[in-house]
Amino acid sequence: MKYLFKVILLLLVATGLHIGQSYGQQQPAHSSYDICIYGGTSAGVIAAYTAAKLGKEVLLIEPGKTLGGMSSGGLGLTDIGNKYAISGLALDFYRRIGQHYGKFEQWVFEPHVAENIFQDYVRRAKVEVLYENRLIDVKKQGKLIRELVLEHSTGAGSNVRVSAKMFIDCSYEGDLMAKAGVSYAVGREANSDYKETFNGVQLMNGHQLPDGIDPYRTPGDPGSGLLWGISNGQLAANGTGDRKLQAYNFRICLSSDPNNQVPITQPTNYQPERYELLLRQMAKRDWKSLQDVFIWSGMPNGKTDINNRNGFSTDMIGMNWEYPEADYTKRAEIWNAHTDYTKGLLYFVGNDKRVPDHIRAEMKKWGYPKDEYVGNNHWSHQLYIREARRMVGALVMTQHHCQGKERVTDGVGTAAYTMDSHNCDRLIVNGQVKNEGNVEEGGFGPYPISYRAIIPKASEVENLSVPVCLSATHIAYGSIRMEPVFMVLAQSAATAAVQAIEKRQSMQRIDVKQLQATLKGNPLVNGSKPEILLDNSDLQAVQKNGTWRVETYGGYGPDFYVASPAAGLSSLKYQPSLTLSGKYDLYTYYPKQKDRASATRVDIHDGKQLYELSIKDAEVTVLGQTSGEWVHLGRYTFTAGKQSYVEISNQGANADVIADAVLLVPIEGFKE
């Protein structure tokens, strides 16, 4: 038996499979590493993969049992804003999602598909993962972190100590940076702090309750007490700062497949009185379907990604304010309360006799998915920690950076999403119940995120980066805090840490221009040939003829061009400058807009031969939080030099034609 175990162990090592990845490794293989990453979120996995592929010995520490954070925890409808913002391994992740579903890339997916891909990243890079260990102390020497002290996530057993040259905090809570003595903020800054306009207290109409809802258990009787979920606070002046947080929730995965369902039964600690406010809300609105209370988004294979909608839904408003700085016991209480509330809400909508019959019948068609979260009773392993601590670094990203009024030159990632905050409080305003804190302000293009925003001040810690709880105001963080952006910044942080080790420098003293060049020249960290992107506004590679107007919303990158047939013949010619001849998969970005041509003509010249194609609008399907998709134009062997081109024109069009970006992907790219 002892010999058999040795044979199995040798086979596992030979195939690159880490025992910890399969069975929940709880003790590190070594006491010291080059780079230690805390938090097995999507960002943590990408940081670990990056550092390992760049030749460093890496330890990834995950307090739970599952990798991927929200990306494998139910957030399958990717919040992105503009695909132009996503690069490197983050884009590789969505390409791998696409490969799973038989597409080029895809931004909607099932939780287990994401988890399997994250597991594959750590397997391919031979990353050591330490599961079920959480941070209890950080040992420093001067401005350097020397050692982390960990305990098992159950609190049992002896403590574990891990040292490293560099550390990366990829947790949603920012526990490592806080215990290392890094400055941080919790809550909302006042507008006056950074001369913003959308920070602090905001009473807006988004995800708001209808007028006239009585807040008391017995309507009109203050002595009966407030309904559950309403605070007794007073509404402060607009723009006032406080320590309140935007609400947390679970992004719920359910299944409509009767053969893949676990019934939604009455949960532990079920309290139907918690949902009285929902009934009062819907008494003032038409309740036609589940979509009137939930954002009920479809995922592949009959599943969902359910999010908060309107005034009373899955967000547990005002119940998370203590979470960022709470101890592990209190955090567990808050987490479990969110679980009880959410499962209770699903059961209530499907079973309470006060809910309309047709709504209960609609809910009865759904169940928890048998094939998801198998080790967690088919319920997500990750609460949506939309915001916890936020570092205060050498540079703080603000509303002005989001809107392009201030622009950094040391960008190591790009964001593009609307400045978005869920509600932070629910209170009485003029005798009626109102939600406060929701902000949804967009209308701006992609913008760079400063390297200085992911590292602490040099006076605090020199060997740490923080790509998730980065340095940003509440409202700027609302734009940046997207899973793909976290992955981009994590790759940048890991690459910077490797550079710092090799140059024997602090994280604050590395050459950022060299870092930017490394990220651009080796985006997949495997030496593969970078893809070639030609955006419509690239004046060096794009030749514009005729009359085109500029549109700024719904395309790829900052803008796209539109040509009307009435304006005469117009064309846009993309001419890549290729150093070597080679095979490429060719794509063009196709924004899905109203009143556009039923077909778009595309001419492709590979340097030797001309090909004429037509993109039929009816055949382009758009999935997810974007308004366009990459359309595959075929595989071509392009000749070195500038003889090759792709030309989009309005020739023969019956309505507006759109010209946006063109992408050449080397066929050996995005492969191991």
PDB file of C-alpha atoms in Angstrom, residues 295-389:
ATOM      1  CA  ILE A 295     -32.574  41.266 -13.202  1.00  0.00           C
ATOM      2  CA  TRP A 296     -33.095  37.736 -14.449  1.00  0.00           C
ATOM      3  CA  SER A 297     -30.341  37.194 -17.033  1.00  0.00           C
ATOM      4  CA  GLY A 298     -30.070  33.960 -18.955  1.00  0.00           C
ATOM      5  CA  MET A 299     -26.849  31.967 -18.972  1.00  0.00           C
ATOM      6  CA  PRO A 300     -25.975  28.967 -21.151  1.00  0.00           C
ATOM      7  CA  ASN A 301     -27.738  25.646 -20.586  1.00  0.00           C
ATOM      8  CA  GLY A 302     -30.873  27.069 -19.010  1.00  0.00           C
ATOM      9  CA  LYS A 303     -29.165  28.823 -16.097  1.00  0.00           C
ATOM     10  CA  THR A 304     -29.245  32.343 -14.701  1.00  0.00           C
ATOM     11  CA  ASP A 305     -27.217  35.177 -13.302  1.00  0.00           C
ATOM     12  CA  ILE A 306     -29.792  36.972 -11.132  1.00  0.00           C
ATOM     13  CA  ASN A 307     -29.034  40.482  -9.865  1.00  0.00           C
ATOM     14  CA  ASN A 308     -30.802  43.254  -7.973  1.00  0.00           C
ATOM     15  CA  ARG A 309     -33.587  45.266  -9.631  1.00  0.00           C
ATOM     16  CA  ASN A 310     -35.791  48.141  -8.416  1.00  0.00           C
ATOM     17  CA  GLY A 311     -36.310  49.223  -4.811  1.00  0.00           C
ATOM     18  CA  PHE A 312     -36.538  45.850  -3.053  1.00  0.00           C
ATOM     19  CA  SER A 313     -34.711  42.863  -4.468  1.00  0.00           C
ATOM     20  CA  THR A 314     -31.576  40.798  -3.794  1.00  0.00           C
ATOM     21  CA  ASP A 315     -29.497  43.680  -2.396  1.00  0.00           C
ATOM     22  CA  MET A 316     -29.452  43.581   1.414  1.00  0.00           C
ATOM     23  CA  ILE A 317     -29.226  47.346   1.790  1.00  0.00           C
ATOM     24  CA  GLY A 318     -27.534  48.703   4.910  1.00  0.00           C
ATOM     25  CA  MET A 319     -26.654  45.282   6.340  1.00  0.00           C
ATOM     26  CA  ASN A 320     -22.979  45.229   5.362  1.00  0.00           C
ATOM     27  CA  TRP A 321     -21.528  48.387   6.887  1.00  0.00           C
ATOM     28  CA  GLU A 322     -19.468  46.509   9.489  1.00  0.00           C
ATOM     29  CA  TYR A 323     -18.115  43.900   7.084  1.00  0.00           C
ATOM     30  CA  PRO A 324     -14.804  45.426   5.857  1.00  0.00           C
ATOM     31  CA  GLU A 325     -13.234  45.833   9.310  1.00  0.00           C
ATOM     32  CA  ALA A 326     -15.094  43.069  11.124  1.00  0.00           C
ATOM     33  CA  ASP A 327     -13.363  40.008  12.560  1.00  0.00           C
ATOM     34  CA  TYR A 328     -13.913  36.640  10.910  1.00  0.00           C
ATOM     35  CA  THR A 329     -16.731  35.675  13.269  1.00  0.00           C
ATOM     36  CA  LYS A 330     -18.708  38.843  12.554  1.00  0.00           C
ATOM     37  CA  ARG A 331     -18.075  38.540   8.817  1.00  0.00           C
ATOM     38  CA  ALA A 332     -19.464  35.018   8.886  1.00  0.00           C
ATOM     39  CA  GLU A 333     -22.593  36.321  10.622  1.00  0.00           C
ATOM     40  CA  ILE A 334     -23.069  38.977   7.927  1.00  0.00           C
ATOM     41  CA  TRP A 335     -22.394  36.468   5.143  1.00  0.00           C
ATOM     42  CA  ASN A 336     -24.834  33.928   6.590  1.00  0.00           C
ATOM     43  CA  ALA A 337     -27.472  36.639   7.058  1.00  0.00           C
ATOM     44  CA  HIS A 338     -27.182  37.471   3.340  1.00  0.00           C
ATOM     45  CA  THR A 339     -27.561  33.772   2.502  1.00  0.00           C
ATOM     46  CA  ASP A 340     -30.648  33.416   4.699  1.00  0.00           C
ATOM     47  CA  TYR A 341     -32.191  36.581   3.268  1.00  0.00           C
ATOM     48  CA  THR A 342     -31.593  35.605  -0.358  1.00  0.00           C
ATOM     49  CA  LYS A 343     -32.741  32.001  -0.097  1.00  0.00           C
ATOM     50  CA  GLY A 344     -35.729  33.249   1.894  1.00  0.00           C
ATOM     51  CA  LEU A 345     -36.570  35.762  -0.830  1.00  0.00           C
ATOM     52  CA  LEU A 346     -36.575  33.059  -3.511  1.00  0.00           C
ATOM     53  CA  TYR A 347     -38.763  30.823  -1.370  1.00  0.00           C
ATOM     54  CA  PHE A 348     -41.111  33.695  -0.481  1.00  0.00           C
ATOM     55  CA  VAL A 349     -41.687  34.678  -4.105  1.00  0.00           C
ATOM     56  CA  GLY A 350     -42.397  31.066  -5.035  1.00  0.00           C
ATOM     57  CA  ASN A 351     -44.606  30.110  -2.097  1.00  0.00           C
ATOM     58  CA  ASP A 352     -46.164  32.983  -0.164  1.00  0.00           C
ATOM     59  CA  LYS A 353     -49.913  33.170  -0.879  1.00  0.00           C
ATOM     60  CA  ARG A 354     -49.758  36.976  -1.028  1.00  0.00           C
ATOM     61  CA  VAL A 355     -47.588  36.770  -4.145  1.00  0.00           C
ATOM     62  CA  PRO A 356     -49.678  36.621  -7.367  1.00  0.00           C
ATOM     63  CA  ASP A 357     -50.368  33.115  -8.640  1.00  0.00           C
ATOM     64  CA  HIS A 358     -48.652  33.656 -12.002  1.00  0.00           C
ATOM     65  CA  ILE A 359     -45.464  34.884 -10.273  1.00  0.00           C
ATOM     66  CA  ARG A 360     -45.368  31.889  -7.947  1.00  0.00           C
ATOM     67  CA  ALA A 361     -45.908  29.601 -10.917  1.00  0.00           C
ATOM     68  CA  GLU A 362     -43.053  31.248 -12.801  1.00  0.00           C
ATOM     69  CA  MET A 363     -40.694  30.839  -9.833  1.00  0.00           C
ATOM     70  CA  LYS A 364     -41.661  27.169  -9.460  1.00  0.00           C
ATOM     71  CA  LYS A 365     -40.052  26.488 -12.844  1.00  0.00           C
ATOM     72  CA  TRP A 366     -36.629  27.145 -11.329  1.00  0.00           C
ATOM     73  CA  GLY A 367     -34.377  25.290  -8.918  1.00  0.00           C
ATOM     74  CA  TYR A 368     -30.821  25.313  -7.634  1.00  0.00           C
ATOM     75  CA  PRO A 369     -28.529  23.718 -10.257  1.00  0.00           C
ATOM     76  CA  LYS A 370     -27.369  20.198  -9.445  1.00  0.00           C
ATOM     77  CA  ASP A 371     -24.142  20.641 -11.391  1.00  0.00           C
ATOM     78  CA  GLU A 372     -23.048  23.924  -9.776  1.00  0.00           C
ATOM     79  CA  TYR A 373     -21.366  24.502  -6.394  1.00  0.00           C
ATOM     80  CA  VAL A 374     -21.507  20.775  -5.735  1.00  0.00           C
ATOM     81  CA  GLY A 375     -19.314  21.113  -2.631  1.00  0.00           C
ATOM     82  CA  ASN A 376     -21.414  23.965  -1.202  1.00  0.00           C
ATOM     83  CA  ASN A 377     -24.967  22.585  -1.353  1.00  0.00           C
ATOM     84  CA  HIS A 378     -25.465  24.117  -4.819  1.00  0.00           C
ATOM     85  CA  TRP A 379     -25.155  27.650  -3.459  1.00  0.00           C
ATOM     86  CA  SER A 380     -22.488  30.186  -4.437  1.00  0.00           C
ATOM     87  CA  HIS A 381     -19.236  30.169  -2.513  1.00  0.00           C
ATOM     88  CA  GLN A 382     -18.837  33.955  -2.947  1.00  0.00           C
ATOM     89  CA  LEU A 383     -20.824  36.854  -1.553  1.00  0.00           C
ATOM     90  CA  TYR A 384     -20.635  39.845  -3.896  1.00  0.00           C
ATOM     91  CA  ILE A 385     -18.319  42.136  -1.933  1.00  0.00           C
ATOM     92  CA  ARG A 386     -18.835  45.109  -4.209  1.00  0.00           C
ATOM     93  CA  GLU A 387     -16.631  47.352  -2.104  1.00  0.00           C
ATOM     94  CA  ALA A 388     -14.808  47.022   1.213  1.00  0.00           C
ATOM     95  CA  ARG A 389     -11.553  48.761   2.038  1.00  0.00           C
TER      96      ARG A 389
END
